[in-house]
CSV table of C-alpha atoms in Angstrom, one decimal:
chain,number,residue,atom,x,y,z
A,203,MET,CA,99.2,113.6,98.1
A,204,LYS,CA,98.7,111.1,100.9
A,205,ASN,CA,98.8,112.5,104.4
A,206,THR,CA,99.4,110.9,107.7
A,207,ILE,CA,96.4,109.1,109.2
A,208,THR,CA,95.5,108.8,112.9
A,209,PHE,CA,93.1,106.3,114.2
A,210,THR,CA,91.8,104.6,117.4
A,211,THR,CA,91.7,100.9,118.0
A,212,ALA,CA,89.0,98.8,119.7
A,213,LYS,CA,90.8,99.2,123.0
A,214,GLY,CA,90.9,103.0,122.7
A,215,ASN,CA,94.6,103.3,121.8
A,216,THR,CA,95.6,106.0,119.4
A,217,PHE,CA,97.9,105.3,116.5
A,218,LEU,CA,99.3,107.2,113.5
A,219,TYR,CA,100.2,105.7,110.2
A,220,SER,CA,102.8,107.6,108.1
A,221,PRO,CA,102.7,106.8,104.4
A,222,PHE,CA,106.0,108.5,104.1
A,223,LYS,CA,107.7,106.4,106.7
A,224,LYS,CA,105.5,103.4,106.1
A,225,GLN,CA,105.2,102.9,109.8
A,226,PHE,CA,102.5,102.6,112.5
A,227,LEU,CA,103.2,104.4,115.8
A,228,LEU,CA,101.4,104.4,119.1
A,229,ILE,CA,100.9,108.0,120.2
A,230,HIS,CA,99.3,110.0,122.9
A,231,PRO,CA,95.8,111.3,122.0
A,232,ILE,CA,97.2,114.9,122.5
A,233,ILE,CA,99.5,114.3,119.5
A,234,ARG,CA,96.5,113.4,117.4
A,235,HIS,CA,94.8,116.5,118.6
A,236,LEU,CA,97.8,118.7,117.7
A,237,TYR,CA,98.1,117.2,114.3
A,238,GLN,CA,94.4,117.8,113.6
A,239,MET,CA,94.6,121.4,114.8
A,240,GLU,CA,97.6,122.1,112.6
A,241,LYS,CA,95.9,120.5,109.6
A,242,SER,CA,93.0,122.9,110.1
A,243,GLY,CA,95.3,125.9,110.1
A,244,VAL,CA,95.9,126.6,113.8
A,245,HIS,CA,99.3,128.2,114.6
A,246,LEU,CA,100.5,125.7,117.2
A,247,PRO,CA,103.2,127.8,119.0
A,248,GLY,CA,100.4,130.4,119.7
A,249,TYR,CA,98.1,127.6,120.9
A,250,ILE,CA,100.8,126.3,123.3
A,251,ASP,CA,101.3,129.8,124.7
A,252,GLN,CA,97.6,130.1,125.3
A,253,VAL,CA,97.6,126.8,127.2
A,254,LYS,CA,100.6,128.0,129.3
A,255,SER,CA,98.6,131.1,130.4
A,256,ASP,CA,95.5,129.0,131.0
A,257,LYS,CA,97.5,126.4,133.0
A,258,LYS,CA,95.2,123.7,131.7
A,259,VAL,CA,93.2,122.8,128.6
A,260,GLU,CA,90.1,120.6,128.0
A,261,ILE,CA,90.3,118.7,124.8
A,262,LYS,CA,86.8,117.7,123.7
A,263,GLY,CA,86.3,114.0,123.7
A,264,LEU,CA,89.6,113.4,125.6
A,265,ASP,CA,90.2,114.9,129.1
A,266,VAL,CA,91.4,117.9,130.9
A,267,PHE,CA,95.2,118.2,130.6
A,268,SER,CA,97.8,120.4,132.3
A,269,TYR,CA,100.2,122.7,130.5
A,270,ASP,CA,103.1,120.4,131.3
A,271,GLU,CA,101.3,117.4,129.8
A,272,VAL,CA,100.4,119.3,126.6
A,273,HIS,CA,103.9,120.8,126.2
A,274,GLN,CA,105.5,117.4,126.7
A,275,GLN,CA,103.4,115.9,123.9
A,276,TYR,CA,104.0,119.0,121.8
A,277,SER,CA,107.8,118.3,122.1
A,278,LYS,CA,107.2,114.7,120.9
A,279,TYR,CA,105.0,116.0,118.1
A,280,ARG,CA,107.8,118.3,116.9
A,281,PHE,CA,110.2,115.4,117.1
A,282,LEU,CA,108.0,113.3,114.9
A,283,GLN,CA,107.5,116.2,112.5
A,284,LYS,CA,111.3,116.8,112.3
A,285,HIS,CA,111.7,113.1,111.3
A,286,HIS,CA,109.1,113.2,108.6
A,287,PHE,CA,106.3,111.2,110.3
A,288,PHE,CA,103.8,113.9,109.1
A,289,ALA,CA,105.4,114.5,105.7
A,290,PRO,CA,102.9,114.0,102.8
A,291,VAL,CA,103.9,111.5,100.1
A,292,ASN,CA,103.3,111.7,96.4
A,293,ARG,CA,100.7,109.3,95.0
A,294,PRO,CA,102.3,106.9,92.5
A,295,ASN,CA,102.2,107.9,88.9
A,296,LEU,CA,99.4,105.7,87.6
A,297,GLY,CA,100.6,106.3,84.0
A,298,GLY,CA,102.3,103.0,83.5
A,299,VAL,CA,101.5,101.3,80.2
A,300,LEU,CA,101.7,97.7,79.0
A,301,SER,CA,104.0,97.0,76.1
A,302,PRO,CA,103.7,94.2,73.5
A,303,ALA,CA,107.2,93.1,74.3
A,304,ARG,CA,106.2,92.4,78.0
A,305,ILE,CA,103.3,90.3,76.8
A,306,GLU,CA,105.6,88.3,74.6
A,307,GLN,CA,108.1,87.7,77.4
A,308,ASN,CA,105.3,86.6,79.8
A,309,ILE,CA,104.2,83.8,77.5
A,310,GLY,CA,107.5,82.1,78.2
A,311,LYS,CA,106.9,82.5,82.0
A,312,LEU,CA,103.3,81.3,82.2
A,313,GLN,CA,102.6,79.5,85.4
A,314,GLN,CA,99.3,77.8,84.7
A,315,VAL,CA,97.2,76.7,81.8
A,316,ILE,CA,93.5,76.1,82.6
A,317,LEU,CA,91.5,74.0,80.1
A,318,GLU,CA,87.7,74.2,80.2
A,319,THR,CA,87.1,70.6,79.4
A,320,THR,CA,83.3,71.0,79.1
A,321,GLU,CA,80.5,73.4,79.7
A,322,GLU,CA,78.3,70.5,80.9
A,323,CYS,CA,77.6,70.1,84.6
A,324,ASN,CA,75.8,67.3,86.5
A,325,LEU,CA,74.7,69.8,89.3
A,326,ALA,CA,72.3,72.7,89.2
A,327,CYS,CA,73.6,74.7,92.2
A,328,THR,CA,71.2,77.4,93.2
A,329,TYR,CA,73.9,80.1,93.4
A,330,CYS,CA,75.7,79.0,90.2
A,331,THR,CA,77.1,82.0,88.3
A,332,TYR,CA,75.2,80.7,85.3
A,333,SER,CA,71.9,80.6,87.2
A,334,LYS,CA,69.1,83.3,86.9
A,335,PHE,CA,70.8,85.4,89.6
A,336,TYR,CA,73.7,86.4,87.3
A,337,ILE,CA,73.9,88.1,83.9
A,338,ASN,CA,76.2,85.5,82.5
A,339,THR,CA,74.9,83.8,79.4
A,340,GLU,CA,73.5,80.3,79.9
A,341,ARG,CA,76.0,77.5,79.4
A,342,GLY,CA,75.5,74.7,76.9
A,343,ARG,CA,76.9,71.2,76.5
A,344,GLN,CA,80.0,72.0,74.4
A,345,LYS,CA,83.2,70.0,75.1
A,346,MET,CA,86.8,70.8,74.2
A,347,ASN,CA,88.3,68.5,71.7
A,348,PHE,CA,91.9,67.2,72.1
A,349,GLU,CA,93.2,69.0,69.1
A,350,LYS,CA,92.5,72.4,70.6
A,351,ALA,CA,94.2,71.4,73.8
A,352,ARG,CA,97.2,70.0,72.0
A,353,GLN,CA,97.7,73.1,69.9
A,354,ILE,CA,97.7,75.5,72.8
A,355,LEU,CA,99.9,73.2,75.0
A,356,GLU,CA,102.5,72.8,72.2
A,357,PHE,CA,102.5,76.5,71.7
A,358,ILE,CA,103.2,77.2,75.4
A,359,LEU,CA,105.9,74.6,75.5
A,360,SER,CA,107.6,76.0,72.4
A,361,LYS,CA,107.8,79.4,74.1
A,362,ARG,CA,108.9,78.1,77.4
A,363,ASN,CA,111.9,79.6,79.2
A,364,LEU,CA,112.8,76.4,81.0
A,365,PRO,CA,115.8,77.5,83.1
A,366,ALA,CA,113.9,80.4,84.6
A,367,ASN,CA,110.5,78.6,84.8
A,368,PRO,CA,111.0,74.9,85.5
A,369,GLU,CA,107.4,74.2,86.6
A,370,LEU,CA,104.0,74.4,84.8
A,371,ILE,CA,100.5,73.6,86.2
A,372,ILE,CA,97.9,72.1,83.9
A,373,SER,CA,94.4,72.5,85.3
A,374,PHE,CA,91.0,71.1,84.2
A,375,TYR,CA,87.9,73.2,84.7
A,376,GLY,CA,84.2,72.9,83.9
A,377,GLY,CA,81.2,72.7,84.2
A,378,GLU,CA,82.2,69.5,85.8
A,379,PRO,CA,85.6,68.6,84.2
A,380,LEU,CA,85.2,64.8,84.7
A,381,LYS,CA,82.2,64.9,82.3
A,382,ASN,CA,84.9,65.0,79.6
A,383,PHE,CA,87.3,62.5,81.2
A,384,SER,CA,88.5,61.4,77.8
A,385,LEU,CA,90.1,64.8,77.2
A,386,ILE,CA,91.7,64.8,80.6
A,387,SER,CA,93.3,61.4,80.0
A,388,GLU,CA,94.5,62.3,76.5
A,389,VAL,CA,96.0,65.6,77.7
A,390,ILE,CA,97.9,63.9,80.6
A,391,HIS,CA,99.1,61.1,78.3
A,392,PHE,CA,100.2,63.6,75.7
A,393,LEU,CA,102.2,65.6,78.2
A,394,ASN,CA,103.7,62.7,80.0
A,395,THR,CA,105.0,61.3,76.7
A,396,TYR,CA,105.9,64.6,75.1
A,397,PRO,CA,109.2,64.1,73.3
A,398,GLY,CA,110.7,67.6,73.6
A,399,PRO,CA,112.0,69.6,76.5
A,400,LYS,CA,109.4,70.3,79.0
A,401,PRO,CA,109.0,71.7,82.5
A,402,LEU,CA,108.0,69.7,85.6
A,403,LEU,CA,104.3,69.2,85.1
A,404,LYS,CA,101.6,69.3,87.8
A,405,PHE,CA,98.0,68.4,87.2
A,406,SER,CA,95.0,69.8,89.1
A,407,MET,CA,91.2,70.2,88.8
A,408,SER,CA,88.2,71.5,90.6
A,409,SER,CA,85.3,69.1,90.8
A,410,ASN,CA,81.9,68.7,92.4
A,411,GLY,CA,82.9,65.1,93.4
A,412,LEU,CA,80.0,63.2,91.8
A,413,LEU,CA,82.3,61.3,89.5
A,414,LEU,CA,85.3,61.2,91.8
A,415,ALA,CA,85.1,57.5,92.7
A,416,LYS,CA,84.6,56.5,89.1
A,417,TYR,CA,87.9,57.9,88.0
A,418,MET,CA,89.9,57.7,91.2
A,419,ASP,CA,92.3,55.1,89.9
A,420,PHE,CA,93.5,57.3,87.1
A,421,LEU,CA,93.6,60.5,89.3
A,422,ALA,CA,95.6,58.8,92.0
A,423,ALA,CA,98.0,57.2,89.5
A,424,ASN,CA,98.7,60.6,87.9
A,425,ASP,CA,98.9,62.6,91.2
A,426,VAL,CA,96.1,64.9,90.0
A,427,GLU,CA,95.3,67.4,92.7
A,428,VAL,CA,91.5,67.7,93.1
A,429,ALA,CA,89.7,70.5,94.9
A,430,ILE,CA,86.2,69.4,95.8
A,431,SER,CA,83.4,72.0,96.0
A,432,LEU,CA,81.5,71.2,99.2
A,433,ASP,CA,79.9,73.7,101.5
A,434,GLY,CA,80.0,71.7,104.7
A,435,ASP,CA,77.4,69.4,106.2
A,436,LYS,CA,74.1,68.5,104.6
A,437,MET,CA,72.4,71.8,105.5
A,438,GLY,CA,75.4,73.8,104.6
A,439,ASN,CA,75.6,72.0,101.2
A,440,SER,CA,71.9,72.3,100.5
A,441,PHE,CA,72.3,74.9,97.7
A,442,ARG,CA,74.3,72.4,95.7
A,443,VAL,CA,71.6,70.2,94.2
A,444,LEU,CA,71.2,67.7,91.3
A,445,LYS,CA,69.3,68.5,88.2
A,446,ASN,CA,66.2,67.1,89.8
A,447,GLU,CA,66.7,69.5,92.7
A,448,LYS,CA,67.6,66.7,95.1
A,449,SER,CA,70.5,66.9,97.5
A,450,SER,CA,74.0,65.9,96.1
A,451,TYR,CA,75.4,65.6,99.6
A,452,ASP,CA,75.2,61.9,100.2
A,453,LEU,CA,76.5,61.0,96.8
A,454,VAL,CA,79.5,63.2,97.2
A,455,LEU,CA,80.2,62.1,100.7
A,456,ASN,CA,80.1,58.4,99.6
A,457,ASN,CA,82.6,59.1,96.8
A,458,LEU,CA,84.9,61.0,99.2
A,459,GLU,CA,84.9,58.2,101.7
A,460,ARG,CA,85.6,55.6,99.0
A,461,VAL,CA,88.7,57.5,97.8
A,462,GLN,CA,89.8,58.0,101.4
A,463,ASN,CA,89.5,54.3,102.2
A,464,ILE,CA,91.2,53.0,99.0
A,465,TYR,CA,93.8,55.7,98.4
A,466,PRO,CA,94.4,57.2,101.9
A,467,GLU,CA,97.8,58.7,101.1
A,468,TYR,CA,96.5,60.3,97.8
A,469,PHE,CA,93.4,61.6,99.7
A,470,ASP,CA,95.6,63.1,102.4
A,471,LYS,CA,98.0,64.9,100.1
A,472,LYS,CA,96.1,65.7,96.9
A,473,VAL,CA,92.4,66.2,97.8
A,474,SER,CA,91.3,69.6,99.2
A,475,PHE,CA,88.0,71.4,99.6
A,476,LEU,CA,86.5,74.7,98.3
A,477,THR,CA,83.6,76.1,100.3
A,478,VAL,CA,81.3,79.0,99.5
A,479,LEU,CA,80.0,80.9,102.5
A,480,HIS,CA,76.3,81.8,102.4
A,481,SER,CA,73.1,82.0,104.6
A,482,ARG,CA,73.0,78.2,105.4
A,483,ASN,CA,76.5,77.7,106.8
A,484,SER,CA,79.1,79.7,108.7
A,485,TYR,CA,82.9,79.8,109.3
A,486,LYS,CA,82.6,78.0,112.6
A,487,ALA,CA,80.3,75.2,111.5
A,488,THR,CA,82.2,74.7,108.2
A,489,TYR,CA,85.5,74.4,110.0
A,490,ALA,CA,84.1,72.0,112.6
A,491,PHE,CA,82.6,69.8,109.9
A,492,PHE,CA,85.7,69.4,107.8
A,493,MET,CA,88.1,68.9,110.7
A,494,LYS,CA,85.8,66.2,112.2
A,495,ARG,CA,85.1,64.4,109.0
A,496,PHE,CA,88.3,64.7,107.0
A,497,LYS,CA,90.9,66.4,109.2
A,498,LYS,CA,91.2,69.1,106.6
A,499,ILE,CA,90.7,72.9,106.5
A,500,PRO,CA,88.7,74.1,103.5
A,501,ALA,CA,89.5,77.2,101.4
A,502,ILE,CA,86.5,79.5,102.1
A,503,SER,CA,85.2,82.2,99.9
A,504,THR,CA,82.2,84.4,100.2
A,505,ILE,CA,79.4,84.1,97.7
A,506,ASN,CA,79.9,86.0,94.5
A,507,THR,CA,78.0,89.3,94.4
A,508,LEU,CA,79.4,90.5,91.1
A,509,ASN,CA,77.4,90.7,87.8
A,510,LEU,CA,74.1,90.1,89.5
A,511,ASN,CA,70.9,90.2,87.5
A,512,GLU,CA,69.0,93.4,88.6
A,513,GLN,CA,65.7,91.5,88.1
A,514,HIS,CA,66.6,88.9,90.8
A,515,LYS,CA,69.0,90.9,93.0
A,516,GLN,CA,66.7,91.3,96.0
A,517,GLU,CA,65.8,87.6,95.8
A,518,PHE,CA,69.5,86.8,95.7
A,519,TYR,CA,70.2,88.8,98.9
A,520,ARG,CA,67.2,87.3,100.7
A,521,THR,CA,68.2,83.8,99.7
A,522,PHE,CA,71.9,83.8,100.3
A,523,LEU,CA,72.8,86.7,102.6
A,524,ASN,CA,70.0,86.9,105.0
A,525,SER,CA,71.8,85.2,107.9
A,526,LYS,CA,74.1,87.0,110.3
A,527,ARG,CA,75.9,83.7,110.8
A,528,SER,CA,77.5,84.1,107.4
A,529,ARG,CA,79.1,87.4,108.4
A,530,LYS,CA,80.2,86.8,112.0
A,531,SER,CA,83.4,85.1,113.0
A,532,ASP,CA,85.0,84.9,116.4
A,533,LEU,CA,88.7,84.9,117.1
A,534,LYS,CA,88.8,81.2,117.8
A,535,THR,CA,87.4,80.4,114.4
A,536,ILE,CA,89.8,82.8,112.7
A,537,LYS,CA,92.7,81.1,114.5
A,538,SER,CA,91.4,77.7,113.4
A,539,LEU,CA,91.1,78.6,109.8
A,540,MET,CA,94.2,80.8,109.7
A,541,HIS,CA,95.2,81.5,106.1
A,542,ASN,CA,91.9,80.2,104.8
A,543,HIS,CA,90.1,83.0,106.6
A,544,PRO,CA,89.6,86.3,104.7
A,545,ALA,CA,90.3,88.3,107.9
A,546,ILE,CA,93.8,86.8,108.0
A,547,LYS,CA,94.4,87.3,104.3
A,548,GLU,CA,93.4,91.0,104.7
A,549,PHE,CA,95.6,91.3,107.8
A,550,THR,CA,98.7,89.8,106.2
A,551,ASP,CA,98.1,92.0,103.1
A,552,SER,CA,98.1,95.1,105.3
A,553,LEU,CA,101.3,94.1,107.1
A,554,GLU,CA,103.0,93.5,103.8
A,555,LYS,CA,102.0,96.7,102.2
A,556,TYR,CA,101.8,99.2,105.1
A,557,SER,CA,104.0,98.1,108.0
A,558,GLY,CA,107.2,99.2,106.3
A,559,TYR,CA,109.0,96.0,107.5
A,560,VAL,CA,108.3,93.6,104.7
A,561,TYR,CA,110.8,93.6,101.9
A,562,LYS,CA,110.6,91.6,98.7
A,563,ASP,CA,114.4,91.5,98.3
A,564,HIS,CA,117.6,92.6,100.0
A,565,GLY,CA,117.9,95.6,97.6
A,566,ARG,CA,114.7,97.1,98.9
A,567,LEU,CA,115.9,96.5,102.5
A,568,THR,CA,119.2,98.3,102.0
A,569,LEU,CA,117.6,101.2,100.0
A,570,ARG,CA,114.6,101.7,102.3
A,571,GLY,CA,113.8,105.3,102.9
A,572,LYS,CA,115.6,106.7,99.9
A,573,ASP,CA,112.8,106.9,97.4
A,574,HIS,CA,109.7,107.9,99.3
A,575,ASN,CA,108.8,110.7,97.0
A,576,LYS,CA,109.9,109.3,93.7
A,577,ARG,CA,107.1,109.2,91.1
A,578,ARG,CA,107.4,105.6,90.0
A,579,ASN,CA,105.1,104.4,87.2
A,580,PHE,CA,102.4,102.0,88.2
A,581,ILE,CA,99.9,100.2,86.0
A,582,PRO,CA,96.5,100.9,87.7
A,583,THR,CA,94.6,98.2,89.6
A,584,GLY,CA,95.7,94.7,90.7
A,585,THR,CA,94.8,93.1,87.3
A,586,CYS,CA,97.1,90.3,86.3
A,587,ILE,CA,99.3,91.3,83.3
A,588,PRO,CA,98.3,89.0,80.4
A,589,PHE,CA,100.1,85.6,80.5
A,590,SER,CA,102.0,86.6,83.7
A,591,LEU,CA,100.3,84.0,85.8
A,592,ARG,CA,97.8,81.9,83.9
A,593,ILE,CA,95.5,81.6,80.9
A,594,PHE,CA,92.1,80.0,80.5
A,595,ILE,CA,91.1,78.2,77.3
A,596,THR,CA,87.3,77.9,76.8
A,597,THR,CA,85.7,74.8,75.1
A,598,ASN,CA,85.4,76.7,71.9
A,599,GLY,CA,89.0,77.9,72.0
A,600,LEU,CA,88.8,81.5,73.4
A,601,ILE,CA,91.9,82.5,75.4
A,602,LEU,CA,91.1,84.6,78.5
A,603,PRO,CA,93.3,86.0,81.2
A,604,CYS,CA,91.6,83.7,83.8
A,605,GLU,CA,88.5,81.7,84.4
A,606,HIS,CA,86.7,84.4,86.5
A,607,ILE,CA,86.1,87.1,83.9
A,608,SER,CA,83.7,87.6,81.0
A,609,ARG,CA,84.4,86.1,77.6
A,610,ILE,CA,84.1,89.5,76.0
A,611,PHE,CA,87.7,90.1,77.3
A,612,GLU,CA,89.4,87.5,75.2
A,613,ILE,CA,93.2,87.9,74.6
A,614,GLY,CA,93.4,85.4,71.7
A,615,SER,CA,91.9,82.2,70.4
A,616,VAL,CA,92.8,78.7,69.3
A,617,GLY,CA,91.6,78.2,65.7
A,618,ASP,CA,91.9,75.6,63.0
A,619,LYS,CA,95.5,76.7,62.3
A,620,GLY,CA,96.5,77.0,65.9
A,621,PRO,CA,96.7,79.8,68.5
A,622,VAL,CA,96.2,83.3,67.4
A,623,ILE,CA,97.7,85.8,69.9
A,624,ASN,CA,98.4,89.4,68.9
A,625,ALA,CA,100.5,91.1,71.6
A,626,GLU,CA,100.0,94.6,70.1
A,627,THR,CA,96.2,94.2,70.1
A,628,ILE,CA,96.3,92.9,73.7
A,629,ALA,CA,98.5,95.8,74.9
A,630,ARG,CA,96.3,98.4,73.1
A,631,ASP,CA,93.1,97.0,74.7
A,632,PHE,CA,94.5,96.7,78.2
A,633,ASN,CA,96.0,100.2,78.1
A,634,TYR,CA,92.6,101.5,77.0
A,635,TYR,CA,90.9,99.8,80.0
A,636,TYR,CA,93.6,101.2,82.3
A,637,SER,CA,92.9,104.7,81.0
A,638,LYS,CA,89.2,104.2,81.9
A,639,ILE,CA,89.7,103.1,85.5
A,640,ARG,CA,92.7,105.4,86.2
A,641,PRO,CA,90.7,108.4,87.4
A,642,LEU,CA,89.0,106.3,90.0
A,643,CYS,CA,92.3,104.7,91.1
A,644,GLU,CA,93.9,108.1,91.5
A,645,GLN,CA,91.4,109.0,94.3
A,646,CYS,CA,91.8,105.6,96.1
A,647,PHE,CA,94.0,105.2,99.1
A,648,LEU,CA,94.9,101.7,97.9
A,649,ASP,CA,96.2,103.1,94.6
A,650,ASP,CA,99.6,101.4,94.9
A,651,GLY,CA,98.5,98.3,96.7
A,652,CYS,CA,95.3,97.4,94.9
A,653,MET,CA,94.3,93.7,94.6
A,654,GLU,CA,91.1,94.2,92.5
A,655,CYS,CA,90.8,93.1,88.9
A,656,MET,CA,89.6,95.8,86.6
A,657,PHE,CA,87.4,93.3,84.8
A,658,ASN,CA,85.2,93.2,87.9
A,659,THR,CA,84.6,97.0,87.7
A,660,LYS,CA,82.2,97.2,84.8
A,661,ILE,CA,85.1,98.3,82.7
A,662,GLU,CA,83.3,97.7,79.5
A,663,THR,CA,80.8,100.5,80.4
A,664,ASP,CA,81.3,104.3,80.3
A,665,HIS,CA,81.4,104.5,84.1
A,666,PRO,CA,83.5,101.8,85.8
A,667,GLU,CA,82.7,101.1,89.5
A,668,CYS,CA,84.9,99.5,92.1
A,669,GLU,CA,83.4,98.0,95.2
A,670,PHE,CA,86.8,98.1,97.0
A,671,PHE,CA,87.3,101.8,96.4
A,672,THR,CA,88.9,103.1,99.7
A,673,ASP,CA,88.9,106.8,100.7
A,674,GLU,CA,90.9,108.1,103.7
A,675,LYS,CA,88.2,107.4,106.2
A,676,HIS,CA,87.7,103.8,105.1
A,677,PHE,CA,91.4,103.2,105.0
A,678,SER,CA,91.7,104.5,108.6
A,679,ASN,CA,88.9,102.0,109.6
A,680,ARG,CA,90.8,99.2,107.9
A,681,LEU,CA,94.0,100.0,109.8
A,682,SER,CA,92.1,100.2,113.1
A,683,LYS,CA,90.6,96.8,112.5
A,684,GLN,CA,94.0,95.2,111.8
A,685,LEU,CA,95.7,96.8,114.8
A,686,SER,CA,92.8,95.8,117.0
A,687,LEU,CA,93.4,92.2,116.0
A,688,ILE,CA,97.0,92.4,117.3
A,689,GLU,CA,95.8,94.0,120.6
A,690,LYS,CA,93.2,91.2,121.1
A,691,ASP,CA,95.8,88.5,121.0
A,692,TYR,CA,99.5,89.3,120.6
A,693,SER,CA,100.6,85.7,120.6
A,694,PHE,CA,98.3,85.1,117.6
A,695,TYR,CA,100.0,88.0,115.8
A,696,LEU,CA,103.4,86.3,116.3
A,697,ARG,CA,102.0,83.1,115.0
A,698,ILE,CA,100.8,84.9,111.8
A,699,LEU,CA,104.3,86.4,111.4
A,700,ASN,CA,106.0,83.0,111.8
A,701,GLU,CA,103.7,81.2,109.4
A,702,THR,CA,103.3,83.9,106.7
A,703,PHE,CA,106.5,85.8,106.3
A,704,ASP,CA,109.8,84.1,105.2
A,705,GLU,CA,112.9,85.8,106.7
A,706,ASN,CA,115.0,84.4,103.9
């Protein structure tokens, strides 16, 4: 069962959060005191009678209150109690299972196909997930051939439910994808001239920018969206080095400026930036650099701390996380970065899941409050259902749920005779993994709102671990942090609402 939580914000205001009502409520600290007393087994009517005889009561950590003050708040407490603000709510039934039929249906709804064009890269970034700091196997120089790409794309197009899913994104990934430019050009030509029914196609890639100027004519002509990995100014980007360990910064900047000068409209609309936050840059400096240089806001992510090599873990922390700059962020910087800042992403996520005022459709709006204690079935974790969003095809033809997980979790392959995808095997494997992580999820306060992928929890071992596991205390701290942001700047809160949530 989930019980009501009370917490205090940075300004000292006391709130309660009711999982049953899915509402936050500003309350007097006495109400919190009464709730905690009743939870501990105190008979409140008897307590109130005692206060009446004593005329006043000192509540530790609060103040000295008169009987009239305590009784007034006691009346409010009973009112809230009567209207179920303190009612416990059943945890969701994390017994949901994945069926082969659902996987088959998802293939026709797929939103994105990501092709690993090559394992080869022309950089040797210090923090690369294939460096000594991670347990990933070392990458080679293998390249995808066009035949593998053609087979998986024809398969996806043949299964497509076009009326319901009119768009499809084709993405190119590496290594450095432009190191296999011939595949990219062949795939785009093949799809542009595909004779059968097809969705509206969009092309994208992530790139380190070293070959950007060389192929800019083709990229601009085909409206390929390119996300450039760049960590800010020369110092901020200093972990991104060439094979000879020299800086890649000037080469990338020159390429970006060439594209911007020759194809200004393409650069403005189709070129974006991906930034990794580490010990040599900061939110504030990174934002200032990109706005001054390119009038763009980068998508910022923190450095990956998953799958670290135990032998080099301490060196990793000393090298990449030893600066307080990488973890501090003032409100001005958060405002500037807006949805590209993790604090805002967490805040909007909390509003959506816990405010009780965000509805995915009109049905949920009109039926609100009618199913609080129904035990609906949920599949544990925030793991994407296979084929529901995207798939990743490796250079040697393995099919993975996405590009961020280990290759041991393949969900199919592209062989000599085409794609091999067994929905029953996929469902069996996923349900087995769900059963392993479920006991941990059942103790977590984010059980029905989890965003973590189970493949980041050491699910292949006997003892999965989740770094985002949240007990009641940590959930309370999370809510306190979010409400404190509103108190700090209410106009900013209104801006977030206007820019994030669609009233339609």
